[in-house]
PDB file of C-alpha atoms in Angstrom:
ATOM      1  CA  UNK A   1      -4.419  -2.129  19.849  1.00  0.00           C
ATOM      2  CA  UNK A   2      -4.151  -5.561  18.370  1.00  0.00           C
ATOM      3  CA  UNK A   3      -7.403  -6.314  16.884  1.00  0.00           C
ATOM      4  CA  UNK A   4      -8.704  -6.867  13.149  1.00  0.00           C
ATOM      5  CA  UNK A   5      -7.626  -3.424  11.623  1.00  0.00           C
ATOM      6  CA  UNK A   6      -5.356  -2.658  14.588  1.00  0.00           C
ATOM      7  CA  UNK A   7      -6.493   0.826  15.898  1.00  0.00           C
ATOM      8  CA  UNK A   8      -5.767   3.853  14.655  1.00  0.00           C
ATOM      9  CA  UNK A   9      -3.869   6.150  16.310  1.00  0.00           C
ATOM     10  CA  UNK A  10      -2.769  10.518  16.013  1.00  0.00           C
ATOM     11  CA  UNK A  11       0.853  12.025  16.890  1.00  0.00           C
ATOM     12  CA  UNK A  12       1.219  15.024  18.695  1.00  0.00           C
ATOM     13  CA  UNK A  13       5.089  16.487  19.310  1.00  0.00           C
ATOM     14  CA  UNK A  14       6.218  19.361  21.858  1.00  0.00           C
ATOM     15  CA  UNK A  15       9.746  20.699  22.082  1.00  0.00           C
ATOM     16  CA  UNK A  16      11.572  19.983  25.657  1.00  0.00           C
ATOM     17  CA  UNK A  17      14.978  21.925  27.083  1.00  0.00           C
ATOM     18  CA  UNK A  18      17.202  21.278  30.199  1.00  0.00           C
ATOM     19  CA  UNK A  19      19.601  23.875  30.622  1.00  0.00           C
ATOM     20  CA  UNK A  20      21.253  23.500  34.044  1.00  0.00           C
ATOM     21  CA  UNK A  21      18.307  21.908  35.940  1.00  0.00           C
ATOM     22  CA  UNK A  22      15.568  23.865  34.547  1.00  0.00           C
ATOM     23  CA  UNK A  23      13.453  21.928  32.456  1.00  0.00           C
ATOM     24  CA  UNK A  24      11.166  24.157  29.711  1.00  0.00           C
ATOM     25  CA  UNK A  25       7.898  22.509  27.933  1.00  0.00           C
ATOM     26  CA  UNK A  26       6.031  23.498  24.645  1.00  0.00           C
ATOM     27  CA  UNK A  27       3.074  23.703  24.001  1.00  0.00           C
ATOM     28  CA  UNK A  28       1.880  19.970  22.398  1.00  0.00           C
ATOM     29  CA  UNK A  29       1.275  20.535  18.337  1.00  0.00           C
ATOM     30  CA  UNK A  30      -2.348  19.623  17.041  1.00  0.00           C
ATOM     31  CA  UNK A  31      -3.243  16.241  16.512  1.00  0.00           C
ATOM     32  CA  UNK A  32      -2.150  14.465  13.435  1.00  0.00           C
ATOM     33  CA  UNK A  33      -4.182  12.702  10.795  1.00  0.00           C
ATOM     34  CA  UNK A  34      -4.963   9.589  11.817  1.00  0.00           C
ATOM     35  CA  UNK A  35      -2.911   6.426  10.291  1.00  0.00           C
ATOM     36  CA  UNK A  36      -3.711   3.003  10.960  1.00  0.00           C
ATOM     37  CA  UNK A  37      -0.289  -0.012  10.719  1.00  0.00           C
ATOM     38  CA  UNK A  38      -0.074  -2.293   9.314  1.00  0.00           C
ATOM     39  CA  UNK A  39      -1.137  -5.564  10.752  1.00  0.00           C
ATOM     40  CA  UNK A  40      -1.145  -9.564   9.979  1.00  0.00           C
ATOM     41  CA  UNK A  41      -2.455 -10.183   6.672  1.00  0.00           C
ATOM     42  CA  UNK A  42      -5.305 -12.667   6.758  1.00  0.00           C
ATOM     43  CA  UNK A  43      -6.355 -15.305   4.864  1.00  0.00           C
ATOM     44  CA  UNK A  44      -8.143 -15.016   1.242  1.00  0.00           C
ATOM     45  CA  UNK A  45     -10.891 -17.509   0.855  1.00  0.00           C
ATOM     46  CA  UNK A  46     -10.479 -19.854  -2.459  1.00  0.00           C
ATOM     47  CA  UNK A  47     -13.375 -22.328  -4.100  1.00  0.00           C
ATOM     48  CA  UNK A  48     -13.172 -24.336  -7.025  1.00  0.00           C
ATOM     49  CA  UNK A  49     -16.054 -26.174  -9.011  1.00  0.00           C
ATOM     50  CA  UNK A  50     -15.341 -28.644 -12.285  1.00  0.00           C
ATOM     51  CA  UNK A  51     -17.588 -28.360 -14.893  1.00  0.00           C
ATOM     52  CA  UNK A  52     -16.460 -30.829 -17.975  1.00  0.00           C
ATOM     53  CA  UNK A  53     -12.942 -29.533 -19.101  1.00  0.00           C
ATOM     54  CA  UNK A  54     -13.454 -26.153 -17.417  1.00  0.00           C
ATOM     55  CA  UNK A  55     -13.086 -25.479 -13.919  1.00  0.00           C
ATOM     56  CA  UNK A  56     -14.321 -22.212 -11.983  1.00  0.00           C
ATOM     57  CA  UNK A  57     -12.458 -20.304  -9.475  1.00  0.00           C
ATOM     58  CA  UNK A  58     -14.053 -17.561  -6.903  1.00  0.00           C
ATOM     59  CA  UNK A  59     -12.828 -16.284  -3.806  1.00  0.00           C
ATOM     60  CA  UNK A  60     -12.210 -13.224  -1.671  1.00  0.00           C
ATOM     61  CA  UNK A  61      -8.959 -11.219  -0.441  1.00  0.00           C
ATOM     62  CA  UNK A  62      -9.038 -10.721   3.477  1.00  0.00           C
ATOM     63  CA  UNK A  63      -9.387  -6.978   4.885  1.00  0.00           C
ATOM     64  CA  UNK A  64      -7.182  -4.047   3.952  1.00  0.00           C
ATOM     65  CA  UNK A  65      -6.171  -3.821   7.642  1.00  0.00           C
ATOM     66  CA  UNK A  66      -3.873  -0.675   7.269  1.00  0.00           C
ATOM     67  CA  UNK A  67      -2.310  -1.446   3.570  1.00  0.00           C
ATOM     68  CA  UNK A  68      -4.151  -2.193  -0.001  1.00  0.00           C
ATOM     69  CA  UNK A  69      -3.809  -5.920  -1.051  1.00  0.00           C
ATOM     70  CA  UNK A  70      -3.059  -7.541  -4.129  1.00  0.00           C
ATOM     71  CA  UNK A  71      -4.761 -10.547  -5.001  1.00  0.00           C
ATOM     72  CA  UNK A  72      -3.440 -12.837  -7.493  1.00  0.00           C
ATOM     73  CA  UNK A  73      -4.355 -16.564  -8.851  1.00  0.00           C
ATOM     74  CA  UNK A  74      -2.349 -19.567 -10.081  1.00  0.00           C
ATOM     75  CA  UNK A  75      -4.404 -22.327 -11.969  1.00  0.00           C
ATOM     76  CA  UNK A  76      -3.071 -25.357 -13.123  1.00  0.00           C
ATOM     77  CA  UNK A  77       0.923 -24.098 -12.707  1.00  0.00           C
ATOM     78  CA  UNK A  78       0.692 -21.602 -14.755  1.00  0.00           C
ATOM     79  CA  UNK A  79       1.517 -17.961 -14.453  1.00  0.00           C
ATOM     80  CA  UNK A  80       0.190 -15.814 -11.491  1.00  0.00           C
ATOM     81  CA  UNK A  81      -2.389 -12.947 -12.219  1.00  0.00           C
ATOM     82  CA  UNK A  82      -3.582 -10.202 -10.590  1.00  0.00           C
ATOM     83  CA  UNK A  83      -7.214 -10.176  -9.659  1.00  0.00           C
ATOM     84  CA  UNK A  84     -10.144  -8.246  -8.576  1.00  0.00           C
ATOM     85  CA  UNK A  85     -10.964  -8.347  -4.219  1.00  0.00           C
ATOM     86  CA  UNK A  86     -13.481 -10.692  -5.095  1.00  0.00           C
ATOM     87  CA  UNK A  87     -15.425 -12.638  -8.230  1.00  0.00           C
ATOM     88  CA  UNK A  88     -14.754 -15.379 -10.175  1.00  0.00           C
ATOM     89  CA  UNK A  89     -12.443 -16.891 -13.292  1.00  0.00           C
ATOM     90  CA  UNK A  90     -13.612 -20.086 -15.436  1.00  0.00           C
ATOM     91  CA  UNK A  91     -10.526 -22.082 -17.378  1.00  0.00           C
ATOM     92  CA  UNK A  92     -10.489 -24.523 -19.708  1.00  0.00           C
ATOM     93  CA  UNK A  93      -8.114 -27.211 -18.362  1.00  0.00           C
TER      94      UNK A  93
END
C-alpha cells in the first residue's frame, strides 16, 4: 500500500522443480515477521518566536513511517545539531 506508514507486509518462500515437464511444489514456509518500507519522509513542523536578543525555536519531526528519523536544527548559520522528536531551544542571537 501507499498510505502514511505504507503497509506492512510478511514473506513466505516454497521451493519449485521442473524436471522434464513435471512441475513439484513445497510446502509454503511460515509467515515472516512483519517489516514495514520505507516510505516518503514528511515534513517536520518549525516555529520561531523573538523575545529581546533571544529567539525560541520548537517544532516536531514527521512520522517514523518504516525508518527512525533524525532531527537536527540550524539557527542563525551556524552548525547543525541533533535534536529531540519534538520540544523547544531558546538562543541568544
Amino acid at each position: 500500500g501507499q498510505g502514511p506508514n505504507n503497509g506492512t507486509y510478511t514473506v513466505r518462500v516454497r521451493a519449485v522443480s521442473s524436471v522434464e515437464g513435471v512441475t513439484n511444489e513445497g510446502d509454503p514456509s511460515a509467515a515472516s515477521n512483519q517489516v514495514a518500507p520505507y516510505g516518503p519522509l514528511g515534513n517536520p513542523t518549525a516555529r520561531a518566536t523573538a523575545s529581546g536578543t533571544s529567539i525560541t525555536v520548537s517544532g516536531s519531526s514527521p512520522a517514523r513511517n518504516g525508518r527512525d528519523i533524525t532531527t537536527q536544527i540550524r539557527i542563525n548559520g551556524g552548525g547543525w545539531e541533533t535534536v529531540g522528536a519534538s520540544g523547544s531551544r531558546t538562543a541568544d542571537v
